[in-house]
PDB file of C-alpha atoms in Angstrom:
ATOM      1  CA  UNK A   1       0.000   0.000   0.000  1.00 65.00           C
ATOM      2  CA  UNK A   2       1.292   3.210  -0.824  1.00 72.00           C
ATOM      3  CA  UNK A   3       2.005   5.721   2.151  1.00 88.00           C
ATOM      4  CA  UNK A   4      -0.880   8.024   2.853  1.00 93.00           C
ATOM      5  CA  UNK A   5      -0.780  11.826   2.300  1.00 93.00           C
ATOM      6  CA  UNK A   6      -1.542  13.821   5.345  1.00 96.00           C
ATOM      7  CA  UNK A   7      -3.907  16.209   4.543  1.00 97.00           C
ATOM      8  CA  UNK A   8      -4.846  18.777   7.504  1.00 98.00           C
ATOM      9  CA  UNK A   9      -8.698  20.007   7.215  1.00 98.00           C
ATOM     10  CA  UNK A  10      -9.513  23.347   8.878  1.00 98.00           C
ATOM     11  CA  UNK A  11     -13.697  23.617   9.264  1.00 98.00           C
ATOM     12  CA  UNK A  12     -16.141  25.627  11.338  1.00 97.00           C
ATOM     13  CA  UNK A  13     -18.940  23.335  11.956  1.00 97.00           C
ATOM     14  CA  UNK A  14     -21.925  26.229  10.964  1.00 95.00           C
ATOM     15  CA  UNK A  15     -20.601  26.674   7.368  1.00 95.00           C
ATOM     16  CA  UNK A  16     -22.346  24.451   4.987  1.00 96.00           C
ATOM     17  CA  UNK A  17     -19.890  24.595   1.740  1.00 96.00           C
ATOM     18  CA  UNK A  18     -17.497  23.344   4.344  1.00 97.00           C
ATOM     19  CA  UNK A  19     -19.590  20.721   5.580  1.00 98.00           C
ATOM     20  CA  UNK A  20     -19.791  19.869   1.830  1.00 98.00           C
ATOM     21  CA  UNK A  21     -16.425  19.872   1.543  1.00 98.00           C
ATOM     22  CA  UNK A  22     -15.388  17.647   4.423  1.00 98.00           C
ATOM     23  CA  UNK A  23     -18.138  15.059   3.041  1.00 98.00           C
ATOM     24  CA  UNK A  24     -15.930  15.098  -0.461  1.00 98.00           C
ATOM     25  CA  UNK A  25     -12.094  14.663   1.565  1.00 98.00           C
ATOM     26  CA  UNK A  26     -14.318  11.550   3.398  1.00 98.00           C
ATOM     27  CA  UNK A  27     -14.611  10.306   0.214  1.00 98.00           C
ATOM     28  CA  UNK A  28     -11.202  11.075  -1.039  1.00 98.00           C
ATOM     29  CA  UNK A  29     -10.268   8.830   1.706  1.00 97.00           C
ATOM     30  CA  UNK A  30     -12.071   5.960  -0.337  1.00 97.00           C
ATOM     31  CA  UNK A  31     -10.352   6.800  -3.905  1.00 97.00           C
ATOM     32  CA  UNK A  32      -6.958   8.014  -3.259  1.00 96.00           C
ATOM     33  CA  UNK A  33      -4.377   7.332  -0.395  1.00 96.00           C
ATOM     34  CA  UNK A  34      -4.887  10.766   1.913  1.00 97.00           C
ATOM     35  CA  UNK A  35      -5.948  10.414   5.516  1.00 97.00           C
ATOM     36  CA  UNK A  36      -7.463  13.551   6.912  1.00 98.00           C
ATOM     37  CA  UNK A  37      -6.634  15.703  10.343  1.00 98.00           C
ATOM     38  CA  UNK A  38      -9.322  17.588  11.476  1.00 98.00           C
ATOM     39  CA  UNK A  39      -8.912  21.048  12.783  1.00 98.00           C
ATOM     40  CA  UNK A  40     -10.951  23.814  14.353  1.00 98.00           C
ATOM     41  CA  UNK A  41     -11.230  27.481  12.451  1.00 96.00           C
ATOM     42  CA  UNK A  42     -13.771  30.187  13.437  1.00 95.00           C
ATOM     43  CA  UNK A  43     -15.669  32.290  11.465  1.00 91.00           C
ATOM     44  CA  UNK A  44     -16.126  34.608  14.945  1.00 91.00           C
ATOM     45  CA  UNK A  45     -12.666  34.790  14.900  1.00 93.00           C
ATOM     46  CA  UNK A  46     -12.335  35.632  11.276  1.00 90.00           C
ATOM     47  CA  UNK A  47     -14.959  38.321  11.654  1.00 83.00           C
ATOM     48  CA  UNK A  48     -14.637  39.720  14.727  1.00 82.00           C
ATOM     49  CA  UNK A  49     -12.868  42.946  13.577  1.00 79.00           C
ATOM     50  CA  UNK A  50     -15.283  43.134  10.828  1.00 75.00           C
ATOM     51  CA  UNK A  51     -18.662  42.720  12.642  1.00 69.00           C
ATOM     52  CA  UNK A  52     -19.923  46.794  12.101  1.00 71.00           C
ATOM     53  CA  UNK A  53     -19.543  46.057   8.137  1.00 74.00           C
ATOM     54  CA  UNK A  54     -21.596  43.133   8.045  1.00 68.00           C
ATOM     55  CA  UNK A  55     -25.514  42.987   7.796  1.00 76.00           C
ATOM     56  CA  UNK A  56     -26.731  42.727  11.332  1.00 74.00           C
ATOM     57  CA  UNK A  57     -28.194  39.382  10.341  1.00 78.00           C
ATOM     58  CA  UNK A  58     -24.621  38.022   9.676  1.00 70.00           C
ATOM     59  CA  UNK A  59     -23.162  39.430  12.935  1.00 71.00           C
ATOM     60  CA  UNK A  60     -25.579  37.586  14.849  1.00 74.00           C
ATOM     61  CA  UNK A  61     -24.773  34.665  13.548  1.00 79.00           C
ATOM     62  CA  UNK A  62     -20.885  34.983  13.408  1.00 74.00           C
ATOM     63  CA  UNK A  63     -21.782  35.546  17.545  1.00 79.00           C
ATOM     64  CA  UNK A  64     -23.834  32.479  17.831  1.00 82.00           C
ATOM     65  CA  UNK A  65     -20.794  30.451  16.220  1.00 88.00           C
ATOM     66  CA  UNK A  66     -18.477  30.465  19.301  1.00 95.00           C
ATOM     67  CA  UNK A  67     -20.556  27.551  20.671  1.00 96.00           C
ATOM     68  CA  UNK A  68     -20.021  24.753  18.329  1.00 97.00           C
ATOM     69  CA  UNK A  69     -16.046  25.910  18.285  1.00 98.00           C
ATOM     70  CA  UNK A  70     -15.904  25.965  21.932  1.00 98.00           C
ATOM     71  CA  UNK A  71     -17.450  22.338  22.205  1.00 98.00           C
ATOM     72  CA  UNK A  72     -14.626  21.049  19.281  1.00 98.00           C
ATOM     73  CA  UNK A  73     -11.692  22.370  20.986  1.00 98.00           C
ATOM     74  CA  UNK A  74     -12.931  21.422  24.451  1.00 98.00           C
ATOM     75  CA  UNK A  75     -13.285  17.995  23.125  1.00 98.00           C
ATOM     76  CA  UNK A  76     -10.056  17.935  21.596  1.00 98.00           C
ATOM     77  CA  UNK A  77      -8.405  19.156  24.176  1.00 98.00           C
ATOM     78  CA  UNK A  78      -9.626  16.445  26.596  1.00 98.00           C
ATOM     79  CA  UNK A  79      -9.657  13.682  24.636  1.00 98.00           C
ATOM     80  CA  UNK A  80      -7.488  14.134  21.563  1.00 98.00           C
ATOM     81  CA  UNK A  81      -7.526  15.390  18.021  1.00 97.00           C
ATOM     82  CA  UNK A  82      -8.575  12.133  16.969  1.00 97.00           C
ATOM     83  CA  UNK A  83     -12.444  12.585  18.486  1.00 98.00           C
ATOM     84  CA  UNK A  84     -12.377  15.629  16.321  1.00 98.00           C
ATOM     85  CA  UNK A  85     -13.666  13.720  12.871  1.00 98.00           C
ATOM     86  CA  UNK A  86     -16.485  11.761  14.633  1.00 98.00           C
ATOM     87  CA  UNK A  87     -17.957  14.545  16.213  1.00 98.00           C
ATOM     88  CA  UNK A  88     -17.584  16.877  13.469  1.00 98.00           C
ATOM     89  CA  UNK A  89     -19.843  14.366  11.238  1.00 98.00           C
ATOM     90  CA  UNK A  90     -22.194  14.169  14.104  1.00 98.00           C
ATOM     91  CA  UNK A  91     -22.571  17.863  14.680  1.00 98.00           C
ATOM     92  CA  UNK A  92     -22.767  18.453  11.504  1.00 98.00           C
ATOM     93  CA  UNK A  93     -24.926  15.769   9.921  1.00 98.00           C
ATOM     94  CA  UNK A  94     -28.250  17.569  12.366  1.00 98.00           C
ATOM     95  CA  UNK A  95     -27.111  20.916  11.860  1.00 97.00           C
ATOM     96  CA  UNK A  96     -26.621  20.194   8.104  1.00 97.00           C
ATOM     97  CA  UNK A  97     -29.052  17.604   6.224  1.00 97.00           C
ATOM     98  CA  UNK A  98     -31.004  17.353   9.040  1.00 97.00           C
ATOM     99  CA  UNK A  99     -31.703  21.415   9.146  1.00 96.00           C
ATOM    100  CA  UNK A 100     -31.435  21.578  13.052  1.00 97.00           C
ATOM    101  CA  UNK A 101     -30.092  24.860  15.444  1.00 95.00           C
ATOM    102  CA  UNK A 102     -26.953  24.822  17.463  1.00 96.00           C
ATOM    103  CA  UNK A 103     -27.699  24.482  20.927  1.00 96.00           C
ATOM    104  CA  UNK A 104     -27.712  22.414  23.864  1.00 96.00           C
ATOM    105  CA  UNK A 105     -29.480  19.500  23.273  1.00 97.00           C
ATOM    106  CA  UNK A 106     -28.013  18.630  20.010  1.00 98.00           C
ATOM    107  CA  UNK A 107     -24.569  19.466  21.461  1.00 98.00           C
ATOM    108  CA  UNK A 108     -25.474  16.654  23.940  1.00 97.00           C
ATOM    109  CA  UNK A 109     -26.564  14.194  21.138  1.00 98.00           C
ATOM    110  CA  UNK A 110     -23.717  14.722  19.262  1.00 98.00           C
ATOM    111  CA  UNK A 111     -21.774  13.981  22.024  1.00 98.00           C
ATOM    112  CA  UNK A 112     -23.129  11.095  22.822  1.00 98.00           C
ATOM    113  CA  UNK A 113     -22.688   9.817  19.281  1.00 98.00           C
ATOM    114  CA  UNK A 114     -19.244  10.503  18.808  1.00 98.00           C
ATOM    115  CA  UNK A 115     -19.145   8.844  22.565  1.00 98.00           C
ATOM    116  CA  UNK A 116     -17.981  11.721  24.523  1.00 98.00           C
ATOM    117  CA  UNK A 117     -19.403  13.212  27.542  1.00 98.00           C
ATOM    118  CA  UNK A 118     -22.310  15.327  27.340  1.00 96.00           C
ATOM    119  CA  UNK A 119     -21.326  17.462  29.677  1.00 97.00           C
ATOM    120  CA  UNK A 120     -18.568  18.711  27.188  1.00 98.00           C
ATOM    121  CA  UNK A 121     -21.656  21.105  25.562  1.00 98.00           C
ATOM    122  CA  UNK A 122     -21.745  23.609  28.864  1.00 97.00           C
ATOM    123  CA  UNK A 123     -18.393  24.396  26.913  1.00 98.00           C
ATOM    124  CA  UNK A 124     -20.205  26.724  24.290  1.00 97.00           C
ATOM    125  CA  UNK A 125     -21.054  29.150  26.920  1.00 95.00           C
ATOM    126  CA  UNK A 126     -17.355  29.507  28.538  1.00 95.00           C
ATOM    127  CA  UNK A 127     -14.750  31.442  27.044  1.00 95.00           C
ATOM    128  CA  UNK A 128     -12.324  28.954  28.525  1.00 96.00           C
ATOM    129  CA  UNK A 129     -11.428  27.454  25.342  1.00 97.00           C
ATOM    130  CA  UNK A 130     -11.442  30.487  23.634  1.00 97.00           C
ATOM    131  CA  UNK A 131      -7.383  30.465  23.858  1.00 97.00           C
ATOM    132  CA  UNK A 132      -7.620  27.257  21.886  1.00 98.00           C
ATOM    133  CA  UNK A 133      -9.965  28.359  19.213  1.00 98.00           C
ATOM    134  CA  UNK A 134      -8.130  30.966  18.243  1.00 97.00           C
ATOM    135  CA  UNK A 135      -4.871  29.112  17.999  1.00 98.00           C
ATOM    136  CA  UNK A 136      -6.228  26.191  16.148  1.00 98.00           C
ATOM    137  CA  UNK A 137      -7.651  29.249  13.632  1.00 97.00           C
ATOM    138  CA  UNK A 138      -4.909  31.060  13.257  1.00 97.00           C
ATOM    139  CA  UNK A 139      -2.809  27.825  13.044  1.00 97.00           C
ATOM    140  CA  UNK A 140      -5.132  27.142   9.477  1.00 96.00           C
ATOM    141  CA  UNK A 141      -5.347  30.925   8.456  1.00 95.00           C
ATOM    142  CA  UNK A 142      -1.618  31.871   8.305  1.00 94.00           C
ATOM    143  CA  UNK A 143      -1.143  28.938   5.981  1.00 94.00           C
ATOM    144  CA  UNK A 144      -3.588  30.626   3.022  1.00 92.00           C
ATOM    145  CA  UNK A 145      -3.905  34.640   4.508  1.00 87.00           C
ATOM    146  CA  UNK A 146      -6.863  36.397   5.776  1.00 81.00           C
ATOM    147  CA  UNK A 147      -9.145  36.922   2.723  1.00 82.00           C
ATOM    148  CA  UNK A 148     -10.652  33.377   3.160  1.00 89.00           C
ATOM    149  CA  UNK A 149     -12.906  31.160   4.617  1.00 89.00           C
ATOM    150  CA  UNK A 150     -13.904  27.629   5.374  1.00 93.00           C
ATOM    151  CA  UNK A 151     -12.422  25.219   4.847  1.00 96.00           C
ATOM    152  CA  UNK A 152      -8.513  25.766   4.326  1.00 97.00           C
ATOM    153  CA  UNK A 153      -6.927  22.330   3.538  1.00 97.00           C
ATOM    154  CA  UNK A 154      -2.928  22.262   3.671  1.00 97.00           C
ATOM    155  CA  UNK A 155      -1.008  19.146   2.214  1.00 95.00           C
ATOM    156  CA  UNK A 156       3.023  17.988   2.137  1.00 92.00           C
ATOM    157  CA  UNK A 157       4.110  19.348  -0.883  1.00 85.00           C
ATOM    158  CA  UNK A 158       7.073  18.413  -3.241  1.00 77.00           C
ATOM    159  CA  UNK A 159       9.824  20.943  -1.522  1.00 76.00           C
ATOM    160  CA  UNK A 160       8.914  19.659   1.901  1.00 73.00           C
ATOM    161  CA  UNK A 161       6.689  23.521   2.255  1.00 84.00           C
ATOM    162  CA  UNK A 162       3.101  22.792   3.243  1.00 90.00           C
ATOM    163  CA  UNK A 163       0.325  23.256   0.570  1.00 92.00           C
ATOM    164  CA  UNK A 164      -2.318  25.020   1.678  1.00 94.00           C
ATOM    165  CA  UNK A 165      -5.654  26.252   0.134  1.00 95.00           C
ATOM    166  CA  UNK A 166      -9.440  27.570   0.902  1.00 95.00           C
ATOM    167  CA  UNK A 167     -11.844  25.546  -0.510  1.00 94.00           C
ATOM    168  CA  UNK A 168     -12.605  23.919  -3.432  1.00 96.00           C
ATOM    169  CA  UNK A 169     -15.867  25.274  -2.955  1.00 96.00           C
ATOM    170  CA  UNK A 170     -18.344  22.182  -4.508  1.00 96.00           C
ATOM    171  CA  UNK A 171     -21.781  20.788  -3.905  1.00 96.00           C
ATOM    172  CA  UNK A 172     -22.718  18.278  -4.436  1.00 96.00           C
ATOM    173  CA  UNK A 173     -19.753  16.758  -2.552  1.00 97.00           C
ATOM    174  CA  UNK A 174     -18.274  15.008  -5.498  1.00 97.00           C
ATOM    175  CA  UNK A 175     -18.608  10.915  -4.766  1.00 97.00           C
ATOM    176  CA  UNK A 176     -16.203   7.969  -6.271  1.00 97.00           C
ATOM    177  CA  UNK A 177     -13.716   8.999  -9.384  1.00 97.00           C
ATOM    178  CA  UNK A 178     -15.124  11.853  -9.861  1.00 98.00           C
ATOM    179  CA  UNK A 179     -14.372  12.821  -6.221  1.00 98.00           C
ATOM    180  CA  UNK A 180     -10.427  11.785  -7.195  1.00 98.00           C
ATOM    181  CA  UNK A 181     -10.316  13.789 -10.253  1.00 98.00           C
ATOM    182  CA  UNK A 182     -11.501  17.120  -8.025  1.00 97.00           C
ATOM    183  CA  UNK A 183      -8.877  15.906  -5.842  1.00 97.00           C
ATOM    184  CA  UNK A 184      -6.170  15.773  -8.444  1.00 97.00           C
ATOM    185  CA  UNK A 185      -6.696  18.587 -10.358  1.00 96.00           C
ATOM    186  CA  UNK A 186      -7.078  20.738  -6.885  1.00 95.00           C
ATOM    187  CA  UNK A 187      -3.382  19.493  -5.868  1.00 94.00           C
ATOM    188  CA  UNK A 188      -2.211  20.584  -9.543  1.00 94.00           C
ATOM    189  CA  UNK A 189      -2.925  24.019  -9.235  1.00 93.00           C
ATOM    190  CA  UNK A 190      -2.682  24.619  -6.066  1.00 92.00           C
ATOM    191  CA  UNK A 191       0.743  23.487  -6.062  1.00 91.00           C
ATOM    192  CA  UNK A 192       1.677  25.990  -9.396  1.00 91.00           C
ATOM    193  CA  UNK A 193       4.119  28.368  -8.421  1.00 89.00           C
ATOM    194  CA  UNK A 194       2.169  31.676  -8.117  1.00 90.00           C
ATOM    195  CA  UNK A 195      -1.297  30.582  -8.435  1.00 89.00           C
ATOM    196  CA  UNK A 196      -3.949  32.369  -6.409  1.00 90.00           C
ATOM    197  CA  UNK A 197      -7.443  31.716  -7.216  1.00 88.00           C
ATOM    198  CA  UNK A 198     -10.011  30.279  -9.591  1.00 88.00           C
ATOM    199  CA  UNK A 199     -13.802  31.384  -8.870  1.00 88.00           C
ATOM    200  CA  UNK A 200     -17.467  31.842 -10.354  1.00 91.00           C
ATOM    201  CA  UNK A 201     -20.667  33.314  -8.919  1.00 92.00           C
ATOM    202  CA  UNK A 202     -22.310  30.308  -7.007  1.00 91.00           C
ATOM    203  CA  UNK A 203     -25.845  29.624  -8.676  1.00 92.00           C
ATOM    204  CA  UNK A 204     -27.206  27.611  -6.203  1.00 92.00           C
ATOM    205  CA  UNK A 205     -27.192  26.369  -2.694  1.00 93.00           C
ATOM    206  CA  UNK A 206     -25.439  23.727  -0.977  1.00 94.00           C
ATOM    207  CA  UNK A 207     -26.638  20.295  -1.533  1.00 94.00           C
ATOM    208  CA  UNK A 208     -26.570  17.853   1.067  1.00 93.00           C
ATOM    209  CA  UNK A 209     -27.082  14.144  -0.474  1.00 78.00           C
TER     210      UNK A 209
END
């Protein structure tokens, strides 16, 4: 078997294109030989200096999105980076397909699923892992800059310097060999000396299949 390429995934559990995303590196898993490392980013963190120029809507929310961090990197940091994929999936599968709200109870359940305690969800109202969000987030933004979102996905590249990206932005979450060819071609050009960005007004919304 050939040896597996690392690839380091940086999400914030409310964003759906990166819930898409992470669906799509899940199956990447399947079709190419990649394991993934979850990580915690913020999109309060990302915002936070930039909360008066957003529609008040949006500022609400990016305030609302400490919780669901705050559980993460409370779980990580009790129990290990490696709970971080289960209970990513299970937050994300009820806030996601299943259309639910952030909040206690379905911290709980998604706790319980990824079998951690439930008492882990009184972390989204404690700034006590606040530290740890925001160096898990910067940890994934000063790999690709400031002027991007979630995901950011960094990979080993040929020179031994980390890869590192935003995106691809893609739903439906590409399945099987079509999956690997997203994968490919996103290595290609994100590896090309000097390359910045591809993009194209998004005609629809997120598709969760």
């Amino acid at each position: 078997m050939p040896e597996k390429t690392r690839a380091d995934f940086w999400f914030d559990p409310r964003c759906p294109w990166a819930w898409v995303t992470s669906r799509w590196m899940l199956e990447v898993e399947k079709v190419r030989p990649v394991e993934v490392h979850w990580h915690v980013m913020s999109l309060a963190v990302l915002n936070e200096n930039k909360l008066d120029k957003l529609s008040e809507d949006y500022a609400e929310k990016m305030k609302r999105s400490w919780g669901p961090v705050r559980v993460c990197i409370a779980a990580e940091q009790k129990y290990g980076n490696e709970v971080l994929g289960k209970l990513y999936t299970a937050l994300g599968t009820r806030a996601h397909p299943q259309g639910r709200q952030f909040g206690p109870e379905l911290f709980a359940e998604a706790l319980e699923e990824a079998g951690l305690p439930a008492s882990l969800a009184e972390a989204a109202e404690s700034d006590e892992y606040d530290e740890g969000v925001r160096a898990s987030h910067e940890e994934g933004i000063n790999l690709v800059g400031q002027e991007v979102g979630t995901p950011v996905i960094a990979v080993p590249g040929a020179d031994g310097e980390r890869i590192a990206f935003f995106g691809p932005v893609v739903t439906p979450a590409p399945k099987g060999e079509a999956a690997a060819r997203l994968w490919d071609g996103t290595l290609m050009v994100a590896s090309t000396p000097g390359f910045f960005e591809i993009k194209r007004t998004r005609d629809v919304g997120p598709v969760f299949d």
